Each structure stands twice: as structure tokens, then as C-alpha cells.
XYZ file of C-alpha atoms in Angstrom:
729
model
C 88.660 93.979 130.066
C 89.102 90.230 130.720
C 91.027 88.241 128.237
C 89.125 85.473 126.506
C 89.669 82.111 127.866
C 89.332 78.714 126.763
C 89.296 75.338 128.675
C 91.266 72.777 126.597
C 92.157 69.102 126.691
C 95.803 68.493 127.177
C 97.668 66.214 124.788
C 101.402 65.344 124.743
C 103.082 66.724 121.460
C 105.146 64.059 120.281
C 106.699 66.009 117.261
C 110.387 66.044 117.237
C 110.533 69.384 115.475
C 108.552 70.735 118.686
C 110.209 68.961 121.400
C 111.069 71.229 124.368
C 111.089 74.272 122.551
C 108.492 76.050 124.368
C 105.803 75.977 121.554
C 102.364 74.741 122.151
C 99.872 73.811 119.399
C 96.207 75.061 119.016
C 93.521 74.619 116.554
C 93.001 77.714 114.292
C 89.742 78.118 115.637
C 91.177 78.290 119.291
C 93.463 80.849 118.092
C 90.813 83.039 116.661
C 88.691 82.645 119.818
C 91.573 84.016 121.962
C 91.963 86.925 119.731
C 95.572 86.051 118.682
C 97.957 85.366 115.693
C 100.370 82.369 115.460
C 103.568 82.990 117.303
C 102.031 85.242 120.043
C 102.150 84.401 123.559
C 99.568 82.591 125.640
C 99.018 81.935 129.489
C 98.382 78.317 130.567
C 96.717 77.799 134.038
C 96.751 74.453 135.491
C 98.203 73.374 138.808
C 100.423 76.551 138.342
C 100.629 79.258 135.659
C 102.937 79.482 133.015
C 103.244 80.893 129.501
C 104.431 79.673 126.009
C 104.250 80.390 122.307
C 101.302 79.447 120.360
C 101.664 77.781 117.162
C 99.205 76.271 114.601
C 98.245 72.687 115.204
C 98.597 70.199 112.376
C 95.605 69.073 110.340
C 93.409 66.619 112.173
C 93.802 68.111 115.488
C 90.445 68.271 117.274
C 89.308 71.940 118.100
C 89.217 71.339 121.920
C 92.777 70.102 122.139
C 96.061 71.778 123.013
C 99.475 69.932 122.257
C 102.091 70.414 124.940
C 105.694 69.239 125.058
C 106.823 67.528 128.159
C 108.648 70.362 129.490
C 105.700 72.678 128.989
C 103.440 69.921 130.502
C 105.618 69.743 133.524
C 105.407 73.478 133.992
C 101.795 73.663 134.196
C 101.840 70.839 136.801
C 99.156 68.820 134.843
C 99.126 65.306 133.281
C 97.965 64.294 129.794
C 94.383 64.363 129.339
C 93.683 67.020 131.973
C 92.054 70.253 131.353
C 94.133 73.599 131.164
C 92.538 77.116 130.985
C 94.301 79.112 128.014
C 94.221 82.871 127.664
C 95.960 85.518 125.733
C 98.566 87.556 127.873
C 100.855 90.533 127.310
C 104.278 89.632 127.239
C 107.106 92.309 127.332
C 110.839 92.068 126.144
C 113.119 90.840 128.881
C 115.584 93.485 130.172
C 117.005 90.717 132.560
C 116.638 86.924 132.820
C 118.649 84.835 135.424
C 118.660 81.036 135.180
C 120.408 78.119 136.883
C 121.412 74.769 135.713
C 124.128 71.866 136.167
C 127.598 72.909 137.310
C 128.798 71.534 133.807
C 126.372 74.061 131.840
C 127.379 76.953 134.042
C 131.047 76.430 133.337
C 130.605 75.679 129.849
C 127.934 78.160 128.325
C 128.739 81.875 128.077
C 125.963 84.549 128.692
C 125.890 85.406 125.030
C 125.350 81.630 123.922
C 122.719 81.155 126.637
C 120.934 84.218 125.361
C 120.926 83.004 121.797
C 119.621 79.527 123.064
C 116.672 80.977 124.935
C 115.887 83.763 122.143
C 112.223 84.114 121.463
C 111.215 81.914 124.235
C 108.614 83.073 126.728
C 109.549 82.702 130.181
C 107.909 82.803 133.837
C 109.774 82.503 137.110
C 109.978 78.938 138.362
C 109.578 77.440 134.585
C 112.000 74.716 133.399
C 113.468 75.481 130.089
C 115.640 73.569 127.821
C 118.464 74.693 125.720
C 116.949 73.570 122.371
C 116.439 76.930 120.322
C 112.878 77.615 119.620
C 113.827 77.908 115.881
C 109.972 78.325 114.820
C 108.510 81.597 113.913
C 109.708 85.133 113.935
C 112.539 86.348 116.272
C 114.208 82.762 116.787
C 117.763 81.651 116.913
C 119.879 80.411 114.252
C 121.837 77.116 113.598
C 125.178 78.782 114.734
C 123.853 78.398 118.364
C 123.334 74.596 118.294
C 126.862 74.270 116.558
C 128.203 76.367 119.418
C 126.257 74.391 122.264
C 127.382 70.872 120.596
C 131.071 71.989 120.685
C 131.215 73.635 124.046
C 128.789 71.258 126.052
C 128.781 68.259 124.002
C 125.731 65.937 123.385
C 124.316 66.527 126.821
C 123.091 70.019 125.829
C 120.046 68.490 124.340
C 118.669 67.045 127.370
C 120.011 69.873 129.995
C 116.911 71.620 131.602
C 117.453 75.320 133.220
C 115.270 76.811 135.733
C 114.241 80.313 135.450
C 114.954 82.222 138.870
C 114.338 85.954 138.179
C 112.900 87.943 135.134
C 112.810 91.806 134.750
C 110.108 93.189 134.148
C 107.559 90.932 136.376
C 105.324 88.508 134.776
C 106.036 86.399 131.593
C 108.883 87.938 129.401
C 110.159 87.066 125.875
C 113.698 86.894 125.494
C 114.990 89.525 122.789
C 118.443 90.207 121.211
C 119.034 93.045 123.814
C 118.031 91.026 126.811
C 120.592 90.234 129.601
C 120.445 86.577 130.229
C 122.984 85.285 132.794
C 123.436 82.525 135.218
C 122.405 82.948 138.782
C 124.967 84.739 140.939
C 126.637 82.527 143.164
C 125.922 79.505 141.059
C 129.022 78.254 139.486
C 130.591 80.924 137.589
C 128.539 83.420 139.324
C 126.932 85.279 136.613
C 128.260 83.502 133.511
C 131.664 83.534 131.979
C 133.295 86.791 131.033
C 131.576 88.107 127.951
C 134.879 89.152 126.473
C 135.923 87.820 123.102
C 139.324 88.130 121.578
C 140.131 87.477 117.857
C 143.619 87.482 117.169
C 144.985 87.146 113.573
C 142.340 84.957 112.571
C 142.158 82.868 115.834
C 139.519 83.346 118.420
C 139.783 82.870 122.212
C 136.491 82.775 124.058
C 135.511 81.392 127.392
C 133.953 78.458 125.373
C 136.664 75.755 124.478
C 135.706 76.159 120.644
C 135.690 79.020 118.314
C 132.531 80.949 117.529
C 131.377 80.665 113.925
C 133.550 83.370 111.751
C 131.812 86.300 110.317
C 130.868 86.467 106.613
C 133.238 87.715 104.251
C 132.741 91.486 103.468
C 131.749 90.658 100.043
C 128.515 89.305 101.278
C 127.637 92.457 103.248
C 125.097 93.390 100.582
C 123.740 97.180 100.564
C 126.371 98.313 103.052
C 129.535 98.424 100.723
C 130.046 102.122 101.110
C 129.967 101.899 104.984
C 132.368 98.880 104.709
C 134.902 101.215 102.521
C 134.584 103.986 104.874
C 135.270 101.987 108.162
C 138.140 100.023 106.454
C 139.669 103.320 105.250
C 139.351 104.793 108.777
C 141.111 101.736 110.512
C 143.748 101.611 107.969
C 144.640 105.330 108.483
C 144.279 105.337 112.292
C 145.960 101.776 112.900
C 148.147 101.116 109.972
C 149.372 104.602 108.759
C 149.128 106.968 111.735
C 152.248 108.788 110.958
C 150.693 109.930 107.651
C 147.919 111.410 110.030
C 150.382 113.131 112.268
C 152.461 114.631 109.609
C 149.208 116.564 108.390
C 148.504 117.689 111.917
C 145.498 115.167 112.717
C 145.378 112.732 115.614
C 145.249 109.006 114.848
C 142.535 108.749 117.387
C 139.691 106.699 116.024
C 136.115 105.852 117.743
C 133.297 105.061 115.670
C 129.614 104.695 116.597
C 127.722 102.353 114.142
C 124.046 102.967 114.250
C 121.152 101.399 112.320
C 117.792 99.554 113.072
C 117.551 96.611 115.005
C 118.278 93.321 113.141
C 120.079 95.205 110.359
C 123.565 93.347 111.087
C 125.715 96.121 112.789
C 127.625 93.675 114.808
C 128.141 91.393 111.876
C 129.084 94.177 109.703
C 131.812 95.348 112.194
C 133.082 91.762 112.796
C 133.343 91.159 109.041
C 135.600 94.353 108.373
C 137.570 93.451 111.541
C 138.032 89.760 110.697
C 141.836 90.169 109.979
C 142.483 92.225 113.063
C 142.729 91.782 116.846
C 139.372 92.346 118.429
C 138.247 92.505 122.123
C 134.660 92.468 122.409
C 132.394 93.372 125.071
C 128.628 92.278 125.041
C 126.702 95.324 126.116
C 123.362 93.580 127.473
C 125.360 90.683 129.255
C 127.624 93.244 131.053
C 124.964 95.917 131.632
C 123.203 93.371 133.759
C 125.859 93.008 136.493
C 126.487 94.830 139.479
C 128.193 98.224 139.053
C 131.463 97.201 140.290
C 131.664 93.915 138.302
C 130.564 96.085 135.252
C 133.629 98.164 135.834
C 136.036 95.415 136.354
C 134.915 93.841 133.162
C 135.370 97.014 131.101
C 138.639 97.832 132.713
C 140.041 94.507 132.146
C 139.096 94.632 128.289
C 140.666 98.383 128.053
C 143.689 97.097 129.658
C 144.075 94.095 127.052
C 143.519 96.175 124.108
C 146.096 98.654 125.143
C 148.591 96.135 123.583
C 146.966 96.991 120.200
C 143.606 96.131 118.688
C 140.086 97.084 118.434
C 137.851 97.295 121.209
C 134.059 96.429 119.886
C 131.131 97.285 122.501
C 128.103 95.701 120.949
C 124.401 96.931 122.099
C 126.153 99.768 123.974
C 122.920 101.304 125.124
C 122.478 98.450 127.444
C 125.721 99.106 129.036
C 125.628 102.934 128.912
C 121.898 103.853 129.004
C 121.041 107.576 128.862
C 119.912 107.640 132.432
C 123.169 106.366 133.444
C 124.263 105.400 136.987
C 127.394 107.072 138.293
C 129.717 104.137 137.368
C 128.983 105.163 133.875
C 131.329 107.980 134.271
C 134.089 105.440 135.320
C 133.427 103.341 132.407
C 133.436 106.120 129.940
C 136.873 107.200 131.435
C 138.165 103.591 130.840
C 137.032 103.719 127.364
C 138.562 107.192 126.767
C 142.000 105.912 128.162
C 141.887 103.028 125.952
C 140.945 104.879 122.842
C 143.898 107.339 123.411
C 146.314 104.725 123.322
C 148.325 104.416 120.198
C 147.348 101.349 117.881
C 144.065 101.028 119.368
C 140.494 102.071 117.958
C 137.004 101.666 119.632
C 133.901 100.778 117.646
C 130.397 101.000 119.437
C 127.017 99.559 118.027
C 123.586 100.552 119.094
C 120.178 100.152 117.404
C 118.761 102.816 119.962
C 121.034 105.988 119.833
C 118.522 108.038 121.659
C 118.763 105.863 124.586
C 122.725 105.994 124.623
C 124.484 108.072 127.125
C 125.458 111.311 125.247
C 128.906 111.328 126.489
C 129.770 108.348 124.252
C 129.471 110.840 121.371
C 132.104 112.886 122.893
C 135.039 113.984 120.564
C 137.599 111.970 122.756
C 135.407 108.822 122.581
C 133.371 108.448 119.389
C 134.287 111.206 116.854
C 132.697 109.585 113.929
C 129.525 107.774 113.238
C 128.449 105.295 110.346
C 124.594 104.475 109.902
C 123.421 101.316 108.194
C 120.236 101.783 106.455
C 117.237 99.565 106.075
C 117.602 97.304 103.068
C 115.486 98.603 99.950
C 113.812 96.190 97.272
C 117.197 95.816 95.392
C 119.144 94.963 98.523
C 116.450 92.588 99.989
C 116.595 90.789 96.690
C 120.512 90.332 96.799
C 120.108 89.460 100.577
C 117.836 86.660 99.937
C 120.228 85.334 97.063
C 122.940 85.191 99.524
C 120.742 83.467 102.165
C 119.404 80.700 99.923
C 122.462 80.227 97.221
C 123.151 76.928 99.030
C 119.601 75.747 99.473
C 118.123 73.445 97.112
C 114.991 75.323 95.392
C 112.882 75.316 92.495
C 111.349 78.281 90.541
C 112.067 81.015 93.154
C 110.925 84.568 92.235
C 112.948 86.571 94.338
C 112.169 89.932 93.256
C 108.484 89.141 93.975
C 109.401 88.104 97.631
C 111.636 91.159 97.886
C 108.584 93.486 96.750
C 106.384 91.986 99.380
C 108.882 92.661 102.306
C 109.252 96.392 102.932
C 110.700 97.275 106.164
C 112.301 93.810 106.473
C 115.934 93.730 107.878
C 118.541 91.193 107.540
C 117.363 89.336 110.652
C 113.973 89.286 109.171
C 114.849 87.881 105.981
C 116.844 84.958 107.732
C 113.746 84.198 109.851
C 111.684 84.313 106.607
C 113.916 81.703 105.232
C 113.948 79.764 108.365
C 110.176 79.557 108.365
C 110.089 78.788 104.637
C 112.574 75.807 105.233
C 110.433 74.467 107.929
C 107.633 74.372 105.749
C 109.648 72.711 103.073
C 110.957 70.183 105.410
C 107.613 69.230 106.758
C 106.322 68.717 103.418
C 109.185 66.655 102.273
C 108.842 64.679 105.579
C 105.145 63.712 104.846
C 105.864 62.924 101.265
C 109.101 61.153 101.808
C 110.482 63.174 99.007
C 113.698 65.133 98.368
C 113.634 68.624 100.143
C 113.282 71.556 98.099
C 112.191 75.240 98.773
C 109.552 76.601 96.743
C 108.018 79.989 96.194
C 104.886 79.034 97.930
C 106.927 78.174 101.146
C 108.296 81.661 101.086
C 105.048 83.418 100.353
C 103.577 81.272 103.114
C 106.222 82.304 105.480
C 105.316 86.059 104.923
C 102.178 85.529 106.823
C 104.200 84.522 109.934
C 107.142 86.871 110.031
C 106.583 90.371 111.205
C 109.487 93.054 110.403
C 111.299 94.278 113.318
C 111.174 97.890 111.748
C 107.470 98.054 112.506
C 107.615 97.237 116.363
C 105.820 99.958 118.152
C 103.386 100.658 115.284
C 100.103 98.986 114.404
C 100.239 96.635 111.363
C 97.881 97.147 108.466
C 96.973 93.959 107.000
C 98.188 94.717 103.497
C 98.316 91.135 101.765
C 97.516 91.498 98.276
C 94.871 94.242 98.259
C 95.548 96.767 95.807
C 93.927 99.877 94.245
C 92.252 97.667 91.413
C 90.392 96.032 94.250
C 88.884 99.290 95.075
C 85.457 99.468 93.202
C 84.445 102.945 91.812
C 86.166 105.941 93.496
C 88.055 106.871 90.199
C 88.755 110.419 90.964
C 90.013 109.327 94.762
C 92.252 106.494 93.481
C 93.876 108.943 90.908
C 94.353 111.784 93.479
C 96.062 109.267 95.801
C 98.196 107.660 92.909
C 99.549 111.338 91.979
C 100.152 112.497 95.562
C 101.506 108.966 97.114
C 102.774 106.634 94.522
C 104.258 109.124 92.001
C 106.729 110.700 94.450
C 108.052 107.489 95.708
C 108.017 105.598 92.172
C 109.111 108.474 89.765
C 111.161 111.180 92.040
C 113.363 111.680 88.832
C 110.250 113.210 87.152
C 109.674 115.740 90.011
C 113.396 116.413 89.869
C 113.393 117.018 86.164
C 110.601 119.390 86.364
C 112.110 121.248 89.297
C 109.317 120.780 91.739
C 108.957 119.194 95.197
C 106.585 116.299 95.461
C 103.648 116.449 97.801
C 104.409 115.449 101.168
C 101.292 114.558 102.796
C 97.627 113.666 101.955
C 94.288 114.194 103.997
C 91.789 111.440 103.593
C 88.426 112.806 104.760
C 84.890 111.647 104.333
C 81.881 110.218 106.236
C 82.870 107.274 108.601
C 82.608 104.031 107.436
C 83.332 104.789 103.806
C 86.731 102.918 103.389
C 89.298 105.361 104.322
C 91.495 102.764 106.175
C 90.911 100.374 103.380
C 91.933 102.866 100.985
C 95.398 103.268 102.403
C 95.684 99.464 102.823
C 95.202 99.311 99.031
C 97.559 102.054 98.470
C 100.291 100.480 100.342
C 99.644 97.217 98.700
C 99.974 98.665 95.211
C 103.112 100.466 96.011
C 104.723 97.609 98.240
C 105.287 100.251 100.941
C 106.228 99.851 104.377
C 103.364 101.149 106.483
C 103.593 102.717 109.987
C 99.978 103.148 111.246
C 99.052 105.033 114.368
C 95.639 106.048 115.808
C 95.456 109.604 116.862
C 95.218 109.088 120.858
C 98.006 106.443 120.855
C 100.777 109.007 120.848
C 99.300 110.801 123.857
C 101.253 110.456 126.968
C 100.948 111.928 130.435
C 104.677 112.447 130.836
C 106.154 115.793 129.827
C 108.005 115.217 126.573
C 106.853 111.691 125.915
C 104.324 112.288 123.333
C 106.748 114.348 121.330
C 109.432 111.779 121.735
C 106.719 109.143 120.385
C 106.034 111.587 117.273
C 109.961 111.843 116.595
C 110.481 107.912 116.990
C 107.492 107.205 114.630
C 108.867 109.424 111.773
C 112.364 108.165 112.348
C 111.179 104.512 112.092
C 109.475 105.484 108.785
C 112.955 107.235 107.653
C 114.596 103.960 108.250
C 112.388 101.882 106.280
C 111.757 104.288 103.492
C 109.830 104.108 101.097
C 107.344 104.195 103.764
C 104.029 105.505 104.406
C 103.072 106.895 107.723
C 99.269 106.656 108.464
C 97.774 108.940 111.000
C 94.090 107.609 111.713
C 91.595 109.818 113.365
C 94.126 112.707 113.038
C 91.878 115.142 114.566
C 92.283 113.592 117.871
C 96.214 113.830 117.443
C 96.238 117.453 115.960
C 93.348 119.414 116.973
C 93.320 123.327 116.886
C 95.833 124.625 119.221
C 94.823 126.944 122.281
C 91.661 125.208 122.835
C 92.728 122.378 125.160
C 93.088 122.223 128.863
C 95.751 119.424 129.153
C 98.719 121.654 130.094
C 99.789 122.145 126.654
C 100.396 118.300 125.612
C 98.231 118.712 122.490
C 99.753 121.934 121.449
C 103.441 120.307 121.852
C 102.127 117.149 119.826
C 100.838 119.569 116.937
C 104.189 121.450 117.070
C 106.165 118.081 116.794
C 104.177 116.855 113.880
C 104.595 120.275 112.024
C 108.496 120.219 112.528
C 108.513 116.510 111.307
C 106.522 117.369 108.191
C 108.202 120.494 107.354
C 111.326 120.798 109.465
C 115.037 120.942 109.130
C 115.321 117.179 108.507
C 113.620 116.512 105.291
C 111.295 113.352 104.778
C 112.824 111.648 101.752
C 110.754 108.777 100.215
C 108.265 109.167 103.127
C 104.780 110.063 102.483
C 102.272 110.899 105.246
C 98.667 109.941 104.908
C 96.052 111.181 107.498
C 92.391 110.370 107.831
C 89.547 111.910 109.593
C 85.726 112.272 109.396
C 86.027 115.865 110.961
C 88.450 117.811 108.874
C 87.074 121.041 110.565
C 88.678 120.123 114.008
C 92.307 119.943 112.466
C 94.845 122.740 113.328
C 94.739 124.877 110.078
C 98.908 124.724 110.007
C 98.722 121.354 109.277
C 96.854 121.645 106.033
C 98.852 124.363 104.412
C 101.321 123.526 101.182
C 104.281 121.406 102.369
C 102.362 119.548 104.848
C 98.952 117.726 104.431
C 98.534 119.763 101.437
C 96.462 117.452 99.258
C 92.796 117.041 100.493
C 91.097 114.075 99.107
C 87.309 113.379 99.520
C 86.257 109.795 100.050
C 82.682 109.744 99.041
C 79.946 107.525 100.286
C 79.352 104.498 97.880
C 76.962 104.854 95.096
C 74.663 101.864 93.986
C 77.342 100.430 91.758
C 80.020 100.747 94.443
C 77.507 99.051 97.046
C 76.803 96.360 94.644
C 80.706 95.458 94.591
C 80.982 95.930 98.259
C 78.052 93.448 98.691
C 79.687 90.982 96.305
C 82.997 90.981 97.961
C 81.661 90.792 101.477
C 79.212 88.176 100.664
C 81.610 85.653 98.964
C 81.722 83.426 101.807
C 77.927 83.908 102.730
C 75.786 81.217 101.076
C 72.860 83.410 99.671
C 69.635 81.729 98.352
C 68.659 82.218 94.739
C 65.898 84.694 95.563
C 68.728 87.104 96.999
C 69.628 89.689 94.136
C 72.704 91.923 95.445
C 72.440 94.196 92.505
C 68.774 95.037 93.255
C 69.623 95.208 96.955
C 72.375 97.630 96.595
C 70.098 100.199 94.586
C 67.711 100.018 97.660
C 70.572 100.835 100.178
C 70.896 104.788 99.692
C 72.811 106.495 102.598
C 74.432 103.007 103.723
C 78.140 103.182 103.925
C 80.492 100.322 103.114
C 80.492 99.288 106.953
C 76.731 99.343 106.839
C 76.716 96.935 103.990
C 79.053 94.602 105.564
C 76.993 94.899 108.744
C 73.745 94.082 106.786
C 75.174 90.800 105.532
C 76.425 89.736 109.120
C 72.903 90.443 110.534
C 71.094 88.695 107.763
C 73.124 85.555 108.546
C 72.183 85.683 112.181
C 68.574 86.216 111.071
C 69.046 82.927 109.321
C 70.515 81.170 112.382
C 67.513 82.529 114.416
C 65.006 81.112 111.958
C 66.757 77.774 111.985
C 70.100 77.209 113.763
C 71.098 74.554 111.029
C 70.139 77.014 107.992
C 72.297 76.561 105.048
C 71.661 79.713 102.975
C 70.581 83.246 103.673
C 67.163 84.085 102.043
C 65.526 87.281 100.952
C 63.415 87.253 104.064
C 66.426 87.294 106.128
C 67.752 90.305 104.215
C 64.510 92.043 105.021
C 64.848 91.257 108.719
C 68.391 92.622 108.722
C 67.299 95.621 106.825
C 64.714 96.514 109.838
C 67.927 96.265 112.396
C 70.541 97.822 110.408
C 69.709 101.373 109.311
C 71.810 103.757 107.181
C 74.436 105.667 109.234
C 75.192 108.359 106.502
C 73.441 111.974 107.438
C 73.030 113.550 103.984
C 73.620 117.023 105.553
C 77.092 115.863 106.812
C 77.940 114.251 103.713
C 77.038 117.287 101.634
C 78.850 119.405 104.222
C 82.374 117.152 103.971
C 81.926 117.172 100.025
C 82.227 120.847 99.887
C 84.730 121.230 102.762
C 87.783 121.806 100.410
C 85.852 124.418 98.244
C 84.926 126.308 101.294
C 88.540 126.544 102.689
């Protein structure tokens, strides 16, 4: 399918906030025509093809205009007032990126700092790119990067331009926190300065001339104080009181694997706990991108240095020691094993993807202990926001309300939310020449832009402010969903007091187009839940074991972001009756994986599964027994009153003539679903345009024409069959 394309007139973006940051600005109508959201990637086709991040143009920008900074304009090979073709483009997270620049930049800037400067930018081979952090929208750099660049490279860093020489995978890529960004081999330092950082009694010696920003105090590590206490205790016993362990017949060996969702703050947590100790740090993505012999040399050098005493910290270890490891991984593990066996030495390894980490890291002689950092709950998110905003001038902030609307957000997401809100406040203060002050509207507006990292890989439901109160009629259906989904998450103590387990899953079934997905959206909005939505066929994969792994990862993300709701749309395609397919058993294995996750050894705590289908008779019966999708909730077709409410809601933006009575119309639409009612209004608007392209209102005649085209889709026999399905089971 061909991506939508637009031909737009190029204008130079003179905004200082956007200068050289890889962000282009488009009118809201252009974003809609391309089928993208703000901060998505777009391809720009001029004299050469490049890519950038699309932002919303300021008010007053003409619809057919695109604003480009001077670097992006140069990447297209065009001049101002030329025409550039814009289209949506699929961008993957970069595994590796190599760049080249001036000799001074190569000598002064480490790979880790280089990655932070390019974080969130979209790159194509041959592009020029500046060191100015994107600092706009989600997944962008922080102010720490600009301070580090200023100290290490001086004022020249703001005008330095790099050239992208290679990217992996091919095509436009987005620089992510786990991407390996290095200098081109053979240029200057040959792959960047050694990514080994040493903290010695509070003094940091790095390849950069100036120290890195200190980690926050452990008191600011909100929500992980039990983990702080545990890691501190382990370090004290292993490094400060080893004789006590030996007296009790235990080895002072200490290797700790720290896991948790991406962006939850694993490296920051470890650095804060180790702030008073001597730390040797290995950057996993930076070293993992090097040649095998260079990887081994870097690890061996750090392992040799730490033998004089201290802690060896390996961040994002899955990039250095992936599960499909090369032969050199055995030698790297041996170096780590020797280091951790040395008295006075401890090893700490962090990863956001433990399943992608070489299983040998968990061997007793390397990492014999594991700490997991949870996703922040509502109370923790409020406390984190208070820490992030405690020095920010603000007015009338309702942080509990913001925390309630950010389920699934990690620390990095909340920091990005605060940055986006600050940008909005700064823009407003600049226009009004007023005192900068953060408001509640800035934070709420930022929620429309920032997407939580914990939902990556799953479809996002547009929850917004929709709640069950906005759903007309369906009293029995809403009550059943409240009892089966919201009560277990909001009142777990009541279930415990009564000695019963709460329902684990719900099956929504009913005719197509009657609002099953809308009900789930309203349910999530009412309970402020993190939603992980997957359509049935999306989990199917031709590779053996890949589909089952996708099911496991889906439920693991839900556990990490609890309280959460897993929404399985079109579940009949995901879990049909077993033994009736001819696909080498893929479907049967997926059904087995679903059954295991719903009612297996690892319990689902604060996670409820909601499935939807219009063919419940095709679902495997084992999925519908008690303990799995045990509650069957029928979503009925709308009656006259409900159809009137649907027409009223869908017609809010449609100018209707005085002769259009939606109440009378609703009573005439027997057999119409909610989707049919919305389609009827759209067709009536088109009929008005056919009558007169400059028509200002939709008349009753237009409605009559639309009714001839939009026929009721509900089959009375099918509806009655579905209505009595639960009774006949």
C-alpha cells in the first residue's frame, strides 16, 4: 500500500527553539492528511531523500507550507521556496550508528555523550546532523547533555556538524537509549573514547575533561527504597564486612542483575547507591558495537582495573552479551567471572530485556542475585512529579490528577512530560513577555504528546477523558464490567476479606459495530488503567516459538505496568478451537500460551484481561472456563434511546438544519448499529456536498439520501443467537 504523499512549499524555520534539531513543522491538516501524529517520522524527497521528525507548525502557518531548519534544508538539497515531497515513513530503532566530525569533536566527545546528543533524532546515511539535542517531544535528551558538551567541547559544540556514515538497520533510523552511536573507525580516536567511567571517592575520571553530573541522592529514588536498602545491605556485607560472611561459611562473592522496564531508572538507581564507592562502568551498547577483539580488550581492561577494589557496573548488558552471543561472549564472561571472584570486588549488571541477555550471566559464579525495579504506581508517579518539579516555578498544579492520567509511565516518561510542559510554558511566556510559570494546562497538554515507553509494541487506545458515564444506555453491561474489571483493581482488600479470588478475565461479545472497543476505552478511562491492546492476528508469526514469545511478552508488559488491562480484540482469530487448523500447530501453541498466562504458575496480579469478539462460538472452550475468561458480557445493539445518544454525540460537529430531528430519526433506525449511525451522518454530509459543494448545513433531504445508501448491518437472527449464547452454554 502506497504511503500518502504531499507536495509542500519549503520555508526556512527561523525559530531558535527548533534550530538544527532535526524537527520540521507542518500544519495540523498536513499531519492528518499524512495519517501521522506529532513527533512521528516523515520522509522528505527533494534533490536527495532524507527523514526528520514532524512537529506541529505555529498558528498562522499556511496549510501548504513546511518549515525546515537550515541543516534539514541542506539535507534535502533544496532551497527556500522549492517544493518538497513529504510522506510518512516507517523508522526502526537504530542498533548502530556511526558518524564523523572534526578532529576536536572526535577527541573530546565520548560515545555515551554522542548518543545522548543524538537521542530521538531520525538519521539517514549522508545526512548532516548537529549536536544540538532534539529536546522536543518524547524520547529526547536532557539538559545534562548540553552541560557535558559545553564542558568538554566548549562553545564550538553548538555549531559542529557531523555526517552520518552508516546506520543499522538500513534506511532511516531513530536513535534510542540502547543504540550504539560511535565515531567512524579510523577517524580520530577510532570508534570513540573508551566508554569506561571511574568514580573514585566521589571524584569522576572520564575520557571527557570534566566530570559527569552526579547521580541524585538515594532519598530522591522514589518508589524503590526497598531495593535501595537491599542493594546497600549486599554491598556492605560483601565489600565492608566480608569476614562476617566467611565466619558463617558464606562467600563474600556479589554479582547482582538489576532488571526493570526501559526508562525506569536502573542505571541511575545503581549509580546513586554506589555514589560513595569506586565504580568502573562499562557502557553495553557502546562496547557491543565494537569489533570482537576490541570488545574483549575493553572488558579485560576494566576487569583488570577493578581488581584493585570497587564495583564493576555494566549497563544495558543485553547489547554487550545478547542471547545469540558470538564466541567472544565466552571470553567476556570469563573476564567478568575472574573479576567478581576477586576479594573486595562486586559486579552489578543492568538490563531492560532480561530475555535477550545471555543466560550464562545468571550463573551463580557471575550474577547470583537479582533485583527488579517495578513500574511506578499512581502514588509513586505523584511523588516523582513532585521531585521533578520541586524547583520549577508553577501555579495551581494538581499532581494527583496528572499522576492518575499517566498509567504505565516510567521515570523517563515523566521527565519527558515535564520537559514538554516546560516548552509549552516557555513558549507562552515568550509570546506574552511574562514571568515563566508552569500550569496544570501545560502538563495536561503535554499528555497529548508523550507516549509511555511501557506500551511500546502494543497498540495504543485513545483513552483521553472518556469514561463509562459517557456510554449511553447499556446499564447492565456497564455494571457487569465494573464488577468484573474495576472492582478487582480498586477493591482487592474486599475480595481478600471475603476469601474469594477476583475474576481474571471478561469476554465481550455482540454484533459487529455495537461499541465493544469503545466500552473498553471507557472502562480504561474510568479506572485510569494502562491498556495493552492487541488484535488477534497481530501475535501470529511464521517462526517457531515467536508467537508464544509474543504472548509472554504481552503479559509481562502488563505485569510491569499494573494495574493494567490487556485487550484482545478479535480474539476468535487468536484463540480458535484447537485441532481444527492446518498451520503446523502455531494456533494451538498460541492458545496454550494464552491459557498458561491466564491460569498458570505465575499469577496475574492487578491485571485483568478483556477479550472481544462477534463470534464467541469459534473460541476454544478451554479459554472460557472459570479462572480465565469466566465472565461473558453481552454488548447489545443500541435501542432507540441509545441510537439518539449516538447520533447526538457523532453529530456535535455536523451543522444540522432545523428540520432534522435526531430523536425521530433514531426511532426509525431499527437494526442500525452504532457504527451505522455514525456512517449515516457522514454520508448525509457527503450528500449535502453533492447537492452544493458550498453547503452550510445538512438537511432532512440529505438524511433521506443517506438512508438509501447506508443500510442496517444488524441481522436479527444473528443478534438473537448472540443474545442467547451464554444461556445455551
